[in-house]
Coordinates of C-alpha atoms and ligand atoms in Angstrom, one line a residue:
M1 CA 4.3 8.7 15.8
I2 CA 2.2 9.8 12.8
V3 CA 4.3 11.8 10.3
T4 CA 3.6 13.1 6.8
T5 CA 4.1 10.9 3.9
K6 CA 6.3 13.6 2.4
T7 CA 8.8 13.3 5.3
L8 CA 9.1 9.5 4.7
F9 CA 9.6 10.1 0.9
E10 CA 12.3 12.7 1.6
A11 CA 14.2 10.1 3.6
A12 CA 13.7 7.2 1.3
Y13 CA 13.9 8.7 -2.3
G14 CA 16.4 6.9 -4.5
K15 CA 17.6 4.6 -1.7
Y16 CA 14.8 2.3 -0.6
A17 CA 11.0 2.1 -0.7
I18 CA 8.5 2.6 2.1
G19 CA 6.0 -0.3 2.5
A20 CA 2.4 0.8 2.2
Y21 CA 0.2 -1.9 3.8
N22 CA -3.6 -2.1 3.7
I23 CA -5.3 -2.9 7.0
N24 CA -8.9 -3.8 7.8
N25 CA -9.0 -5.2 11.3
L26 CA -7.5 -5.4 14.8
E27 CA -5.3 -8.4 14.2
Q28 CA -3.7 -6.8 11.1
V29 CA -3.0 -3.6 13.0
M30 CA -1.3 -5.5 15.8
G31 CA 0.8 -7.6 13.4
L32 CA 1.7 -4.6 11.3
F33 CA 3.0 -2.5 14.2
R34 CA 4.8 -5.4 15.7
G35 CA 6.5 -6.4 12.4
N36 CA 7.6 -2.8 11.6
V37 CA 9.0 -2.1 15.1
E38 CA 10.8 -5.5 15.1
S39 CA 12.4 -4.7 11.8
Q40 CA 12.9 -1.0 12.7
A41 CA 11.1 0.2 9.6
P42 CA 9.1 3.3 8.9
F43 CA 5.8 2.5 7.1
I44 CA 2.6 3.7 5.6
I45 CA -0.8 2.4 6.8
Q46 CA -3.3 2.6 4.1
L47 CA -7.1 2.4 4.3
S48 CA -9.3 1.7 1.3
K49 CA -12.9 2.9 1.0
G50 CA -13.9 -0.8 1.6
A51 CA -11.7 -0.9 4.7
R52 CA -13.3 2.3 6.1
T53 CA -16.8 0.8 5.7
Y54 CA -16.0 -2.9 6.7
T55 CA -16.5 -2.0 10.4
H56 CA -16.5 1.8 10.6
K57 CA -14.0 4.5 9.7
K58 CA -13.9 5.6 13.3
M59 CA -13.0 2.0 14.4
L60 CA -9.9 2.0 12.2
E61 CA -8.9 5.5 13.5
A62 CA -9.2 4.3 17.1
L63 CA -7.2 1.1 16.4
I64 CA -4.4 3.1 14.8
K65 CA -4.3 5.7 17.6
T66 CA -4.2 3.0 20.2
A67 CA -1.5 1.1 18.4
D68 CA 0.5 4.3 18.3
E69 CA 0.3 4.4 22.1
I70 CA 1.2 0.7 22.5
F71 CA 4.1 1.0 20.1
P72 CA 5.7 4.5 20.9
E73 CA 8.7 3.6 18.7
A74 CA 6.7 3.3 15.5
I75 CA 7.0 6.0 12.9
F76 CA 4.3 5.9 10.2
A77 CA 2.0 7.8 7.9
V78 CA -1.8 7.3 7.4
H79 CA -3.0 7.2 3.8
L80 CA -6.3 6.9 2.0
D81 CA -5.8 4.2 -0.8
H82 CA -7.6 4.6 -4.1
G83 CA -9.9 7.4 -3.0
D84 CA -12.8 8.9 -5.0
E85 CA -13.2 12.6 -4.7
E86 CA -15.9 12.5 -2.0
T87 CA -13.8 10.1 0.2
C88 CA -10.7 12.2 -0.3
Y89 CA -12.6 15.3 1.1
D90 CA -13.9 13.2 4.0
C91 CA -10.3 12.1 4.9
I92 CA -8.9 15.6 4.4
N93 CA -11.4 17.1 6.7
S94 CA -11.1 14.4 9.3
G95 CA -7.8 15.7 10.6
F96 CA -6.4 12.2 11.0
Y97 CA -4.8 11.4 7.6
S98 CA -1.3 12.3 6.4
S99 CA -2.1 11.9 2.8
V100 CA -4.8 10.8 0.3
M101 CA -4.8 9.1 -3.1
I102 CA -7.2 10.4 -5.6
D103 CA -7.6 7.7 -8.2
A104 CA -9.1 9.4 -11.3
S105 CA -7.1 7.2 -13.6
H106 CA -10.3 5.9 -15.3
E107 CA -11.0 9.5 -16.5
D108 CA -9.4 10.9 -19.6
F109 CA -6.2 12.9 -19.3
E110 CA -7.9 16.3 -18.9
G111 CA -10.5 14.9 -16.5
N112 CA -7.9 13.2 -14.4
I113 CA -5.9 16.4 -14.1
A114 CA -9.0 18.5 -13.2
T115 CA -10.2 16.0 -10.5
T116 CA -6.7 15.6 -9.1
R117 CA -6.2 19.4 -9.0
R118 CA -9.4 20.0 -7.0
V119 CA -8.3 17.4 -4.4
V120 CA -4.8 18.8 -4.3
E121 CA -6.1 22.3 -3.5
A122 CA -8.3 21.0 -0.7
A123 CA -5.5 18.8 0.7
H124 CA -2.7 21.4 0.5
A125 CA -4.9 23.9 2.3
K126 CA -5.0 21.5 5.3
G127 CA -1.3 20.4 5.1
L128 CA -1.9 17.0 3.5
V129 CA -0.2 15.6 0.4
V130 CA -1.8 13.9 -2.6
E131 CA -0.9 10.8 -4.6
A132 CA -2.5 10.6 -8.1
E133 CA -2.5 7.9 -10.7
L134 CA -1.6 8.1 -14.4
G135 CA -2.1 5.0 -16.5
Q136 CA -4.2 2.1 -15.4
L137 CA -3.4 -1.1 -13.7
G138 CA -5.3 -4.3 -14.4
G139 CA -7.2 -6.2 -11.8
V140 CA -9.9 -5.2 -9.3
E141 CA -9.6 -1.8 -7.6
E142 CA -11.7 -0.1 -5.0
H143 CA -14.4 1.4 -7.2
V144 CA -13.3 0.2 -10.7
A145 CA -12.7 -3.2 -12.1
V146 CA -10.2 -3.0 -15.0
S147 CA -9.9 -5.7 -17.5
E148 CA -6.5 -6.6 -18.8
D149 CA -7.3 -5.2 -22.3
R150 CA -8.3 -1.8 -20.8
A151 CA -5.3 -1.6 -18.5
H152 CA -2.5 0.6 -20.0
L153 CA 0.9 1.6 -18.9
T154 CA 1.8 5.2 -17.9
D155 CA 2.9 7.2 -20.8
P156 CA 6.2 8.9 -19.9
A157 CA 5.5 11.6 -22.4
Q158 CA 2.4 12.7 -20.4
A159 CA 3.9 12.3 -16.9
R160 CA 5.5 15.7 -16.4
E161 CA 2.6 17.7 -17.8
F162 CA 0.3 15.7 -15.5
V163 CA 2.3 16.4 -12.4
E164 CA 2.8 20.1 -13.2
R165 CA -0.8 20.8 -14.0
S166 CA -2.4 18.6 -11.3
G167 CA 0.0 19.7 -8.5
C168 CA 0.1 16.2 -7.1
D169 CA 2.9 15.3 -4.7
S170 CA 3.5 11.7 -5.8
L171 CA 2.5 9.7 -8.8
A172 CA 1.2 6.1 -9.0
V173 CA 2.5 4.6 -12.2
A174 CA 1.4 1.6 -14.2
I175 CA 4.5 -0.3 -15.1
G176 CA 3.2 -3.8 -15.6
T177 CA 1.8 -4.8 -12.2
S178 CA -1.9 -5.4 -11.5
H179 CA -3.9 -5.7 -8.3
G180 CA -4.8 -9.1 -6.7
A181 CA -3.3 -12.5 -6.7
F182 CA -3.3 -13.2 -10.5
K183 CA -0.6 -11.0 -12.0
F184 CA 1.6 -11.7 -15.0
S185 CA -0.5 -14.3 -16.7
G186 CA 1.8 -14.5 -19.8
S187 CA 5.5 -13.6 -19.9
Q188 CA 5.1 -10.0 -18.5
S189 CA 7.3 -8.6 -15.9
L190 CA 8.0 -5.1 -14.4
R191 CA 8.7 -2.6 -17.2
F192 CA 11.9 -1.0 -16.0
D193 CA 12.3 0.6 -19.4
V194 CA 9.1 2.6 -18.8
L195 CA 9.9 3.4 -15.2
S196 CA 13.3 4.7 -16.2
E197 CA 11.7 7.0 -18.9
I198 CA 9.3 8.3 -16.2
Q199 CA 12.1 9.1 -13.8
K200 CA 14.0 11.0 -16.5
V201 CA 11.1 13.4 -17.0
L202 CA 10.4 13.6 -13.2
P203 CA 13.8 13.5 -11.5
G204 CA 13.5 13.5 -7.7
F205 CA 9.7 13.1 -7.8
P206 CA 8.3 10.2 -5.6
L207 CA 6.7 7.4 -7.7
V208 CA 4.4 4.8 -6.3
M209 CA 4.1 1.1 -7.4
H210 CA 0.7 -0.4 -6.8
G211 CA -0.1 -4.1 -7.2
S212 CA 3.2 -5.1 -5.7
S213 CA 2.3 -8.3 -3.8
S214 CA 4.7 -11.2 -4.5
V215 CA 2.0 -14.0 -4.1
P216 CA 4.7 -16.4 -2.8
Q217 CA 4.2 -19.8 -4.4
E218 CA 4.8 -21.6 -1.0
E219 CA 1.9 -19.6 0.5
V220 CA -0.4 -20.5 -2.4
E221 CA 0.5 -24.2 -2.2
R222 CA -0.1 -24.3 1.6
I223 CA -3.5 -22.6 1.0
N224 CA -4.4 -25.0 -1.7
A225 CA -3.2 -28.0 0.4
A226 CA -5.6 -26.8 3.2
G227 CA -8.6 -26.7 0.9
G228 CA -8.1 -23.5 -1.0
K229 CA -8.5 -23.0 -4.8
L230 CA -6.0 -20.4 -6.0
A231 CA -4.7 -22.0 -9.2
G232 CA -2.3 -19.9 -11.2
A233 CA -1.8 -17.1 -8.7
K234 CA 1.4 -15.2 -9.4
G235 CA 3.0 -11.9 -8.3
V236 CA 5.9 -9.5 -8.4
D237 CA 9.5 -10.6 -7.6
A238 CA 10.3 -8.8 -4.4
D239 CA 14.0 -8.9 -5.3
Q240 CA 13.1 -6.2 -7.9
F241 CA 12.0 -3.7 -5.3
L242 CA 15.4 -2.2 -4.7
R243 CA 16.0 -1.7 -8.4
A244 CA 12.6 0.0 -8.7
S245 CA 13.5 2.3 -5.7
Q246 CA 16.7 3.4 -7.4
L247 CA 14.5 4.5 -10.3
G248 CA 12.3 6.7 -8.1
V249 CA 9.7 4.3 -6.7
T250 CA 9.4 5.5 -3.1
K251 CA 6.2 3.8 -2.0
I252 CA 5.3 0.1 -2.7
N253 CA 1.7 -1.0 -2.1
I254 CA 1.1 -4.5 -0.6
D255 CA -2.3 -5.9 0.3
T256 CA -2.9 -9.3 -1.3
D257 CA 0.1 -10.9 0.3
G258 CA -1.3 -10.1 3.8
R259 CA -4.6 -11.6 2.8
L260 CA -2.8 -14.8 1.7
V261 CA -1.1 -15.0 5.1
W262 CA -4.5 -14.6 6.8
T263 CA -6.0 -17.3 4.6
R264 CA -3.2 -19.8 5.0
V265 CA -3.1 -19.4 8.8
H266 CA -6.9 -19.8 9.2
R267 CA -7.2 -22.7 6.8
E268 CA -4.3 -24.6 8.3
F269 CA -5.3 -23.9 11.8
F270 CA -8.9 -25.1 11.5
M271 CA -7.8 -28.1 9.4
Q272 CA -5.3 -29.1 12.1
H273 CA -7.7 -28.3 15.0
P274 CA -11.1 -29.3 13.9
E275 CA -12.4 -29.2 17.5
Q276 CA -11.6 -25.5 17.8
F277 CA -14.1 -22.7 17.8
D278 CA -12.3 -20.0 19.8
F279 CA -11.0 -17.3 17.5
R280 CA -8.3 -16.1 19.9
P281 CA -5.7 -19.0 19.4
V282 CA -5.8 -18.6 15.6
G283 CA -5.8 -14.8 16.0
K284 CA -2.6 -15.0 17.9
V285 CA -1.0 -17.2 15.3
F286 CA -2.1 -14.7 12.6
I287 CA -0.7 -11.7 14.4
A288 CA 2.7 -13.4 14.8
E289 CA 2.8 -14.7 11.2
Y290 CA 1.7 -11.3 9.8
A291 CA 4.4 -9.5 11.9
K292 CA 7.0 -12.0 10.5
F293 CA 5.7 -11.4 7.0
I294 CA 5.9 -7.5 7.4
A295 CA 9.5 -7.7 8.8
A296 CA 10.7 -9.9 5.9
K297 CA 9.0 -7.6 3.3
N298 CA 10.7 -4.6 4.8
V299 CA 14.1 -6.2 4.3
K300 CA 13.2 -6.6 0.6
L301 CA 12.1 -3.0 0.4
G302 CA 15.2 -1.7 2.1
S303 CA 13.2 0.0 4.8
A304 CA 14.2 -2.3 7.6
G305 CA 16.7 -0.7 9.9
Q306 CA 15.9 2.9 8.7
L307 CA 13.9 4.0 11.8
E308 CA 16.9 5.6 13.6
A309 CA 17.8 7.7 10.5
I310 CA 14.2 8.9 10.3
R311 CA 14.2 9.8 14.0
A312 CA 17.4 11.8 13.5
M313 CA 16.0 13.6 10.5
L314 CA 12.8 14.5 12.4
A315 CA 14.9 15.8 15.4
K316 CA 16.7 18.2 13.0
K317 CA 13.4 19.6 11.6
Ligands
G3H401 O1 -5.9 -1.8 -4.5 C1 -6.8 -2.1 -3.7 C2 -6.4 -2.6 -2.4 O2 -5.9 -3.9 -2.4 C3 -7.6 -2.5 -1.4 O3 -8.5 -3.5 -1.6 O4 -10.6 -2.2 -1.9 O5 -10.7 -4.6 -1.3 O6 -9.9 -3.0 0.4 P1 -10.0 -3.3 -1.1
13P402 P1 -1.7 -6.0 -4.4 O1 -3.1 -6.5 -4.8 O2 -0.6 -6.5 -5.3 O3 -1.4 -6.3 -2.9 O4 -1.7 -4.4 -4.5 C1 -2.2 -3.6 -3.5 C2 -2.4 -2.2 -3.9 O5 -1.9 -1.7 -4.9 C3 -3.2 -1.3 -2.9 O6 -3.4 -0.1 -3.4
ZN403 ZN1 -3.6 -0.1 -5.6

């Protein structure tokens, strides 16, 4: 069942975080639904601009609608990840999305507010909610590559004014994470001090943590042992998710870890079965491994086992 992102945030705020997983293809969709139903977790499916053009935006919509029929127990929201203004309007008008992210974080403060405000007005008129971003993460994003020296943390002193003037419904904050597989090159870690300051000025307001893949070392080692070259990859400690959720982080974005599962499964499979050329045996292994990965991640997020409570909350509405 597709629900609004807002409903999921109301249920989770201050207690646990909802996993927001990027998907691009059929196998990911199957594994994602299976893993969430098995772990009884609500979740957010997010589609980037790149995902929408990889095959076709209609293809992803059809896959998600069909998965909704195959897994009637699933409760989830559909979200545009890192949208530019044009893509936000396309999603708002499609009638399919629960929420959009307008990422105008590369603009200056006033520009970011103005762009976000326009998207918020269009979205609210159609019953969608909007995630905006203040501060800038390092790494590669949809339409912007941000070098480490240009990345900057969210300024708690600006957060309240930004939310009030832009009208956004949730805020992506830069608190030390970055996109991709190579985070924390030096001795950085999550800036709980900054997060706590932001929560003080925005009590009860849902915050979003991007760049939250854990980049498990075992996964990286297996990929490298099977011919990969991912030297120095490092991520966020998943044991910190619950602490972040208690400080207002209600949505945690994970994409890279899923790509690592895909890469490990395919590299190992074809190394171990050099005679194979059928994509279905390896596809089946990936679906099972991705489902296992999602279920384990939901335990770390605290969202595992929350489906019944959400169902009860929806029944009361
Ligand atoms: O933050 C970006 C997400 O990981 C989506 O990546 O734009 O390559 O689909 P993508
Ligand atoms: P990772 O690259 O850490 O998975 O972050 C994904 C993300 O923030 C998607 O918006
Ligand atoms: Zn992101």
